[in-house]
GROMACS .gro file of C-alpha atoms in nm:
model
  328
    1UNK     CA    1   2.023   5.629  -4.656
    2UNK     CA    2   2.042   5.237  -4.598
    3UNK     CA    3   1.754   5.220  -4.364
    4UNK     CA    4   1.537   5.412  -4.616
    5UNK     CA    5   1.631   5.163  -4.892
    6UNK     CA    6   1.546   4.865  -4.647
    7UNK     CA    7   1.201   5.010  -4.566
    8UNK     CA    8   1.136   5.079  -4.942
    9UNK     CA    9   1.240   4.713  -5.031
   10UNK     CA   10   0.989   4.568  -4.761
   11UNK     CA   11   0.703   4.798  -4.890
   12UNK     CA   12   0.789   4.678  -5.251
   13UNK     CA   13   0.797   4.314  -5.182
   14UNK     CA   14   0.529   4.300  -4.926
   15UNK     CA   15   0.753   4.143  -4.659
   16UNK     CA   16   0.725   4.234  -4.286
   17UNK     CA   17   0.947   4.166  -3.987
   18UNK     CA   18   0.671   4.074  -3.723
   19UNK     CA   19   0.866   4.060  -3.393
   20UNK     CA   20   0.797   4.049  -3.032
   21UNK     CA   21   1.032   4.126  -2.751
   22UNK     CA   22   1.078   4.209  -2.380
   23UNK     CA   23   1.302   4.414  -2.179
   24UNK     CA   24   1.239   4.182  -1.873
   25UNK     CA   25   1.314   3.826  -2.017
   26UNK     CA   26   1.387   3.716  -1.657
   27UNK     CA   27   1.221   3.834  -1.333
   28UNK     CA   28   1.283   3.754  -0.980
   29UNK     CA   29   1.061   3.914  -0.691
   30UNK     CA   30   1.026   3.806  -0.342
   31UNK     CA   31   0.708   3.638  -0.226
   32UNK     CA   32   0.409   3.894  -0.169
   33UNK     CA   33   0.577   4.184  -0.377
   34UNK     CA   34   0.470   4.296  -0.718
   35UNK     CA   35   0.597   4.190  -1.060
   36UNK     CA   36   0.600   4.343  -1.404
   37UNK     CA   37   0.650   4.172  -1.730
   38UNK     CA   38   0.718   4.383  -2.046
   39UNK     CA   39   0.590   4.291  -2.400
   40UNK     CA   40   0.667   4.490  -2.713
   41UNK     CA   41   0.617   4.439  -3.065
   42UNK     CA   42   0.692   4.582  -3.392
   43UNK     CA   43   0.465   4.820  -3.595
   44UNK     CA   44   0.400   4.565  -3.858
   45UNK     CA   45   0.117   4.426  -3.646
   46UNK     CA   46  -0.083   4.754  -3.675
   47UNK     CA   47  -0.221   4.991  -3.427
   48UNK     CA   48  -0.449   4.731  -3.232
   49UNK     CA   49  -0.276   4.382  -3.254
   50UNK     CA   50  -0.433   4.083  -3.081
   51UNK     CA   51  -0.249   4.000  -2.743
   52UNK     CA   52  -0.284   3.707  -2.519
   53UNK     CA   53  -0.078   3.601  -2.224
   54UNK     CA   54  -0.024   3.234  -2.120
   55UNK     CA   55   0.133   3.090  -1.817
   56UNK     CA   56   0.317   2.750  -1.775
   57UNK     CA   57   0.401   2.647  -1.399
   58UNK     CA   58   0.684   2.436  -1.305
   59UNK     CA   59   0.463   2.103  -1.331
   60UNK     CA   60   0.414   2.183  -1.696
   61UNK     CA   61   0.043   2.281  -1.661
   62UNK     CA   62  -0.055   2.577  -1.892
   63UNK     CA   63  -0.337   2.821  -1.885
   64UNK     CA   64  -0.439   3.168  -2.025
   65UNK     CA   65  -0.393   3.460  -1.809
   66UNK     CA   66  -0.522   3.730  -2.054
   67UNK     CA   67  -0.747   3.624  -2.342
   68UNK     CA   68  -1.037   3.800  -2.557
   69UNK     CA   69  -0.928   4.129  -2.420
   70UNK     CA   70  -0.985   4.037  -2.050
   71UNK     CA   71  -0.802   3.875  -1.752
   72UNK     CA   72  -0.932   3.522  -1.705
   73UNK     CA   73  -1.150   3.430  -1.399
   74UNK     CA   74  -0.882   3.229  -1.241
   75UNK     CA   75  -0.644   3.526  -1.222
   76UNK     CA   76  -0.883   3.819  -1.167
   77UNK     CA   77  -0.794   4.053  -0.877
   78UNK     CA   78  -0.414   3.985  -0.864
   79UNK     CA   79  -0.325   4.028  -1.241
   80UNK     CA   80  -0.365   4.333  -1.459
   81UNK     CA   81  -0.296   4.375  -1.826
   82UNK     CA   82  -0.179   4.701  -1.961
   83UNK     CA   83  -0.043   4.826  -2.310
   84UNK     CA   84   0.297   4.666  -2.330
   85UNK     CA   85   0.285   4.452  -2.022
   86UNK     CA   86   0.138   4.235  -1.740
   87UNK     CA   87   0.149   4.310  -1.379
   88UNK     CA   88   0.096   4.082  -1.068
   89UNK     CA   89   0.022   4.289  -0.755
   90UNK     CA   90   0.103   4.035  -0.503
   91UNK     CA   91   0.308   3.726  -0.598
   92UNK     CA   92   0.314   3.387  -0.456
   93UNK     CA   93   0.529   3.091  -0.487
   94UNK     CA   94   0.280   2.933  -0.735
   95UNK     CA   95   0.338   3.231  -0.978
   96UNK     CA   96   0.676   3.087  -1.048
   97UNK     CA   97   0.697   2.972  -1.413
   98UNK     CA   98   0.709   3.083  -1.774
   99UNK     CA   99   0.486   3.359  -1.923
  100UNK     CA  100   0.426   3.386  -2.295
  101UNK     CA  101   0.306   3.711  -2.472
  102UNK     CA  102   0.169   3.627  -2.804
  103UNK     CA  103   0.096   3.908  -3.044
  104UNK     CA  104  -0.090   3.852  -3.372
  105UNK     CA  105  -0.229   4.091  -3.650
  106UNK     CA  106  -0.202   4.171  -4.023
  107UNK     CA  107  -0.152   3.803  -4.092
  108UNK     CA  108   0.146   3.805  -3.877
  109UNK     CA  109   0.248   3.637  -3.538
  110UNK     CA  110   0.514   3.646  -3.290
  111UNK     CA  111   0.566   3.570  -2.928
  112UNK     CA  112   0.822   3.609  -2.646
  113UNK     CA  113   0.880   3.435  -2.324
  114UNK     CA  114   0.942   3.572  -1.973
  115UNK     CA  115   1.070   3.357  -1.667
  116UNK     CA  116   0.942   3.470  -1.348
  117UNK     CA  117   1.084   3.328  -1.027
  118UNK     CA  118   0.913   3.402  -0.672
  119UNK     CA  119   1.202   3.383  -0.415
  120UNK     CA  120   1.109   3.167  -0.119
  121UNK     CA  121   1.390   3.075   0.107
  122UNK     CA  122   1.445   2.676   0.173
  123UNK     CA  123   1.257   2.478   0.422
  124UNK     CA  124   1.343   2.203   0.652
  125UNK     CA  125   1.377   1.912   0.402
  126UNK     CA  126   1.187   1.595   0.431
  127UNK     CA  127   1.426   1.300   0.446
  128UNK     CA  128   1.376   0.934   0.437
  129UNK     CA  129   1.670   0.739   0.578
  130UNK     CA  130   1.636   0.351   0.687
  131UNK     CA  131   1.754   0.278   1.044
  132UNK     CA  132   1.869  -0.085   0.942
  133UNK     CA  133   1.982  -0.254   0.626
  134UNK     CA  134   2.164  -0.566   0.514
  135UNK     CA  135   2.481  -0.580   0.354
  136UNK     CA  136   2.488  -0.609  -0.027
  137UNK     CA  137   2.137  -0.469  -0.067
  138UNK     CA  138   2.055  -0.166  -0.279
  139UNK     CA  139   1.952   0.137  -0.060
  140UNK     CA  140   1.826   0.489  -0.132
  141UNK     CA  141   1.812   0.790   0.096
  142UNK     CA  142   1.592   1.079  -0.020
  143UNK     CA  143   1.588   1.439   0.062
  144UNK     CA  144   1.331   1.712  -0.073
  145UNK     CA  145   1.252   2.066   0.018
  146UNK     CA  146   0.890   2.154  -0.058
  147UNK     CA  147   0.903   2.519  -0.055
  148UNK     CA  148   1.234   2.676  -0.165
  149UNK     CA  149   1.222   2.862  -0.486
  150UNK     CA  150   1.416   2.865  -0.687
  151UNK     CA  151   1.434   2.469  -0.633
  152UNK     CA  152   1.681   2.380  -0.380
  153UNK     CA  153   2.007   2.184  -0.450
  154UNK     CA  154   2.099   1.915  -0.178
  155UNK     CA  155   2.420   1.805   0.020
  156UNK     CA  156   2.443   1.474   0.237
  157UNK     CA  157   2.638   1.433   0.546
  158UNK     CA  158   2.795   1.123   0.723
  159UNK     CA  159   2.886   1.156   1.068
  160UNK     CA  160   2.904   1.545   1.017
  161UNK     CA  161   3.135   1.528   0.719
  162UNK     CA  162   2.986   1.635   0.402
  163UNK     CA  163   2.995   1.368   0.134
  164UNK     CA  164   3.142   1.468  -0.225
  165UNK     CA  165   2.949   1.412  -0.510
  166UNK     CA  166   3.213   1.199  -0.665
  167UNK     CA  167   3.394   0.981  -0.388
  168UNK     CA  168   3.637   0.828  -0.634
  169UNK     CA  169   3.820   1.170  -0.642
  170UNK     CA  170   3.884   1.186  -0.264
  171UNK     CA  171   4.111   0.940  -0.081
  172UNK     CA  172   3.901   0.936   0.231
  173UNK     CA  173   3.612   0.833   0.037
  174UNK     CA  174   3.742   0.618  -0.253
  175UNK     CA  175   3.620   0.317  -0.074
  176UNK     CA  176   3.270   0.413  -0.078
  177UNK     CA  177   3.041   0.331  -0.373
  178UNK     CA  178   2.741   0.565  -0.338
  179UNK     CA  179   2.589   0.779  -0.611
  180UNK     CA  180   2.462   1.135  -0.485
  181UNK     CA  181   2.234   1.367  -0.704
  182UNK     CA  182   2.255   1.722  -0.582
  183UNK     CA  183   1.937   1.814  -0.789
  184UNK     CA  184   1.681   1.572  -0.670
  185UNK     CA  185   1.834   1.483  -0.330
  186UNK     CA  186   1.890   1.110  -0.376
  187UNK     CA  187   2.186   0.922  -0.221
  188UNK     CA  188   2.208   0.569  -0.329
  189UNK     CA  189   2.418   0.266  -0.251
  190UNK     CA  190   2.399   0.017  -0.509
  191UNK     CA  191   2.559  -0.242  -0.258
  192UNK     CA  192   2.561  -0.113   0.086
  193UNK     CA  193   2.862  -0.236   0.295
  194UNK     CA  194   2.895  -0.224   0.677
  195UNK     CA  195   3.146   0.068   0.652
  196UNK     CA  196   2.848   0.280   0.534
  197UNK     CA  197   2.687   0.268   0.880
  198UNK     CA  198   2.663   0.597   1.049
  199UNK     CA  199   2.464   0.922   1.114
  200UNK     CA  200   2.320   1.071   0.805
  201UNK     CA  201   2.127   1.396   0.741
  202UNK     CA  202   2.079   1.619   0.437
  203UNK     CA  203   2.102   2.004   0.390
  204UNK     CA  204   1.877   2.214   0.145
  205UNK     CA  205   2.011   2.546   0.006
  206UNK     CA  206   1.887   2.789  -0.298
  207UNK     CA  207   2.102   3.076  -0.213
  208UNK     CA  208   1.787   3.287  -0.093
  209UNK     CA  209   1.796   3.228   0.268
  210UNK     CA  210   1.989   3.014   0.551
  211UNK     CA  211   2.051   2.659   0.457
  212UNK     CA  212   1.820   2.396   0.609
  213UNK     CA  213   1.914   2.070   0.771
  214UNK     CA  214   1.692   1.758   0.786
  215UNK     CA  215   1.661   1.521   1.074
  216UNK     CA  216   1.972   1.297   1.168
  217UNK     CA  217   1.921   0.930   1.163
  218UNK     CA  218   2.160   0.657   1.229
  219UNK     CA  219   2.175   0.386   0.948
  220UNK     CA  220   2.290   0.051   1.069
  221UNK     CA  221   2.439  -0.200   0.807
  222UNK     CA  222   2.397  -0.552   0.939
  223UNK     CA  223   2.519  -0.883   0.773
  224UNK     CA  224   2.264  -1.136   0.645
  225UNK     CA  225   2.120  -1.351   0.923
  226UNK     CA  226   2.232  -1.678   0.782
  227UNK     CA  227   2.164  -1.855   1.113
  228UNK     CA  228   1.818  -1.760   1.101
  229UNK     CA  229   1.756  -1.883   0.765
  230UNK     CA  230   1.916  -2.214   0.818
  231UNK     CA  231   1.688  -2.252   1.155
  232UNK     CA  232   1.382  -2.174   0.940
  233UNK     CA  233   1.481  -2.425   0.672
  234UNK     CA  234   1.526  -2.689   0.959
  235UNK     CA  235   1.205  -2.593   1.140
  236UNK     CA  236   1.018  -2.629   0.801
  237UNK     CA  237   1.166  -2.987   0.719
  238UNK     CA  238   1.092  -3.111   1.078
  239UNK     CA  239   0.736  -2.979   1.018
  240UNK     CA  240   0.707  -3.169   0.699
  241UNK     CA  241   0.861  -3.481   0.862
  242UNK     CA  242   0.617  -3.472   1.133
  243UNK     CA  243   0.316  -3.408   0.912
  244UNK     CA  244   0.434  -3.713   0.686
  245UNK     CA  245   0.461  -3.923   1.019
  246UNK     CA  246   0.098  -3.825   1.096
  247UNK     CA  247  -0.037  -3.941   0.772
  248UNK     CA  248   0.162  -4.266   0.768
  249UNK     CA  249   0.045  -4.330   1.149
  250UNK     CA  250  -0.315  -4.243   1.058
  251UNK     CA  251  -0.318  -4.477   0.737
  252UNK     CA  252  -0.154  -4.774   0.923
  253UNK     CA  253  -0.438  -4.745   1.201
  254UNK     CA  254  -0.694  -4.732   0.926
  255UNK     CA  255  -0.813  -4.393   1.004
  256UNK     CA  256  -0.745  -4.259   0.630
  257UNK     CA  257  -0.857  -4.422   0.303
  258UNK     CA  258  -0.568  -4.393   0.041
  259UNK     CA  259  -0.785  -4.135  -0.157
  260UNK     CA  260  -0.844  -3.921   0.137
  261UNK     CA  261  -0.462  -3.908   0.218
  262UNK     CA  262  -0.423  -3.734  -0.134
  263UNK     CA  263  -0.681  -3.485  -0.036
  264UNK     CA  264  -0.519  -3.402   0.283
  265UNK     CA  265  -0.188  -3.339   0.099
  266UNK     CA  266  -0.378  -3.092  -0.125
  267UNK     CA  267  -0.530  -2.906   0.167
  268UNK     CA  268  -0.175  -2.888   0.331
  269UNK     CA  269  -0.014  -2.695   0.042
  270UNK     CA  270  -0.303  -2.484  -0.079
  271UNK     CA  271  -0.469  -2.362   0.253
  272UNK     CA  272  -0.398  -2.203   0.585
  273UNK     CA  273  -0.627  -2.100   0.870
  274UNK     CA  274  -0.669  -1.789   1.070
  275UNK     CA  275  -0.706  -1.977   1.402
  276UNK     CA  276  -0.339  -2.131   1.327
  277UNK     CA  277  -0.190  -1.773   1.416
  278UNK     CA  278  -0.304  -1.807   1.758
  279UNK     CA  279  -0.152  -2.136   1.847
  280UNK     CA  280   0.184  -2.186   2.018
  281UNK     CA  281   0.441  -2.448   1.900
  282UNK     CA  282   0.354  -2.705   2.144
  283UNK     CA  283  -0.007  -2.695   2.037
  284UNK     CA  284   0.114  -2.736   1.676
  285UNK     CA  285   0.340  -3.040   1.735
  286UNK     CA  286   0.056  -3.196   1.931
  287UNK     CA  287  -0.181  -3.134   1.646
  288UNK     CA  288   0.056  -3.265   1.388
  289UNK     CA  289   0.137  -3.578   1.572
  290UNK     CA  290  -0.214  -3.676   1.658
  291UNK     CA  291  -0.444  -3.496   1.401
  292UNK     CA  292  -0.603  -3.809   1.283
  293UNK     CA  293  -0.666  -3.974   1.610
  294UNK     CA  294  -0.797  -3.633   1.752
  295UNK     CA  295  -1.022  -3.630   1.435
  296UNK     CA  296  -1.145  -3.995   1.488
  297UNK     CA  297  -1.196  -3.944   1.874
  298UNK     CA  298  -1.396  -3.621   1.848
  299UNK     CA  299  -1.640  -3.790   1.598
  300UNK     CA  300  -1.539  -3.577   1.305
  301UNK     CA  301  -1.522  -3.847   1.073
  302UNK     CA  302  -1.884  -3.995   1.124
  303UNK     CA  303  -1.971  -3.912   0.741
  304UNK     CA  304  -1.779  -3.859   0.455
  305UNK     CA  305  -1.857  -3.491   0.440
  306UNK     CA  306  -1.780  -3.427   0.800
  307UNK     CA  307  -1.474  -3.631   0.783
  308UNK     CA  308  -1.350  -3.404   0.493
  309UNK     CA  309  -1.443  -3.090   0.676
  310UNK     CA  310  -1.284  -3.197   0.999
  311UNK     CA  311  -0.960  -3.298   0.859
  312UNK     CA  312  -0.968  -3.002   0.655
  313UNK     CA  313  -1.007  -2.785   0.973
  314UNK     CA  314  -0.704  -2.972   1.124
  315UNK     CA  315  -0.473  -2.919   0.845
  316UNK     CA  316  -0.560  -2.557   0.806
  317UNK     CA  317  -0.433  -2.525   1.171
  318UNK     CA  318  -0.124  -2.740   1.126
  319UNK     CA  319  -0.006  -2.562   0.774
  320UNK     CA  320  -0.097  -2.222   0.904
  321UNK     CA  321   0.120  -2.256   1.223
  322UNK     CA  322   0.401  -2.421   1.021
  323UNK     CA  323   0.414  -2.134   0.779
  324UNK     CA  324   0.402  -1.876   1.076
  325UNK     CA  325   0.668  -2.043   1.268
  326UNK     CA  326   0.890  -2.092   0.965
  327UNK     CA  327   0.872  -1.731   0.894
  328UNK     CA  328   0.964  -1.597   1.232
   0.00000   0.00000   0.00000
C-alpha cells in the first residue's frame, strides 16, 4: 500500500528517481581472460535510453569505448556492448582502470563506475642503488616494478635483513634515520652515515604471484676527502703564484706593456683552451714560468695583434691546465 502511494506521489508531482547501478562494481580477472561489467538503470529513463561507456586508465587518460550506439574504433574487436553491460573478450594489463556507464533519457541522467583490475604477477623490479656516497649527503634508493597489477608494494633489505618502515620502533634500527615508502619503492637517507654501508636490494609484491627481488648492490659510505680538497687548494694557490711571478718577470724584462698585462689577467680568468687538457704538469709549470719569454723568442709579439693572439694562446693553455689539475 505504501509503495503504491509513493508511485502516485511521483506521478502527481512529476518527480522521477533516475538511477544507475551495477552488480559488478569491482571486477578482477587474469590477463588474457574475459571480463563482464554490468550496468542497470531505472525505468524512469524510458524504453530506449542513451547509454555511453567511458574508460579512464591508471595514468588518468580518459576515452570513449561506446559512443553514438557503437564501439569506437580504438576498441573494436575486443569490446562488445550489449543491453545491460560491456564485455571484453580478451583482457590485457592496459585494460586496468575505471569504467563509467552513463545513462540519459527523459531529461534525466545517471552514471555508475566499475573498477576493473587485470591481474599480472610482479616482475623483477628495476632498482637504482649508488655504489659509493659520502657521509652527510642525501641519498635516495629507488625500486619499481613495471608490470605488476595491481601495483606492487615494496620492501627493502640491508645485508639480508628486512628494513622496518619506521626504524625508531625497533631497537636494532633506532640509530638509522632512513625514510622508506612501501608504495613508491623509495628508500631515502636524509644524512647518510658510515653505519649505513651494506648490501641492499628491494622486493616487489602484489599478492598475485611470487615476490620478485631486484639486484643486490653494495653501497659504500665514505668520509669526505678533506686531504684532496686541501691539496687542490694548495695547487691552485701555487698556480696563481707562478702566474703572477711570470707576469712580474715579463714586465720587469720589458716584454709586457702595463695595459697588456691587464688584458692577460682578463684572459686568465675568462678563458680556457682545449689543448690544455693534453699537457702534463711539467709542461704546464714550464709554460707558466716562461710564457712571456717563449712568446718573445718565437716571434709571437712582432705586431700588436699577433702579440695579443700569441699571449692569449699561451694563457689559454696555462689556465686550462691549472683548472684541470686543481679539479683532479
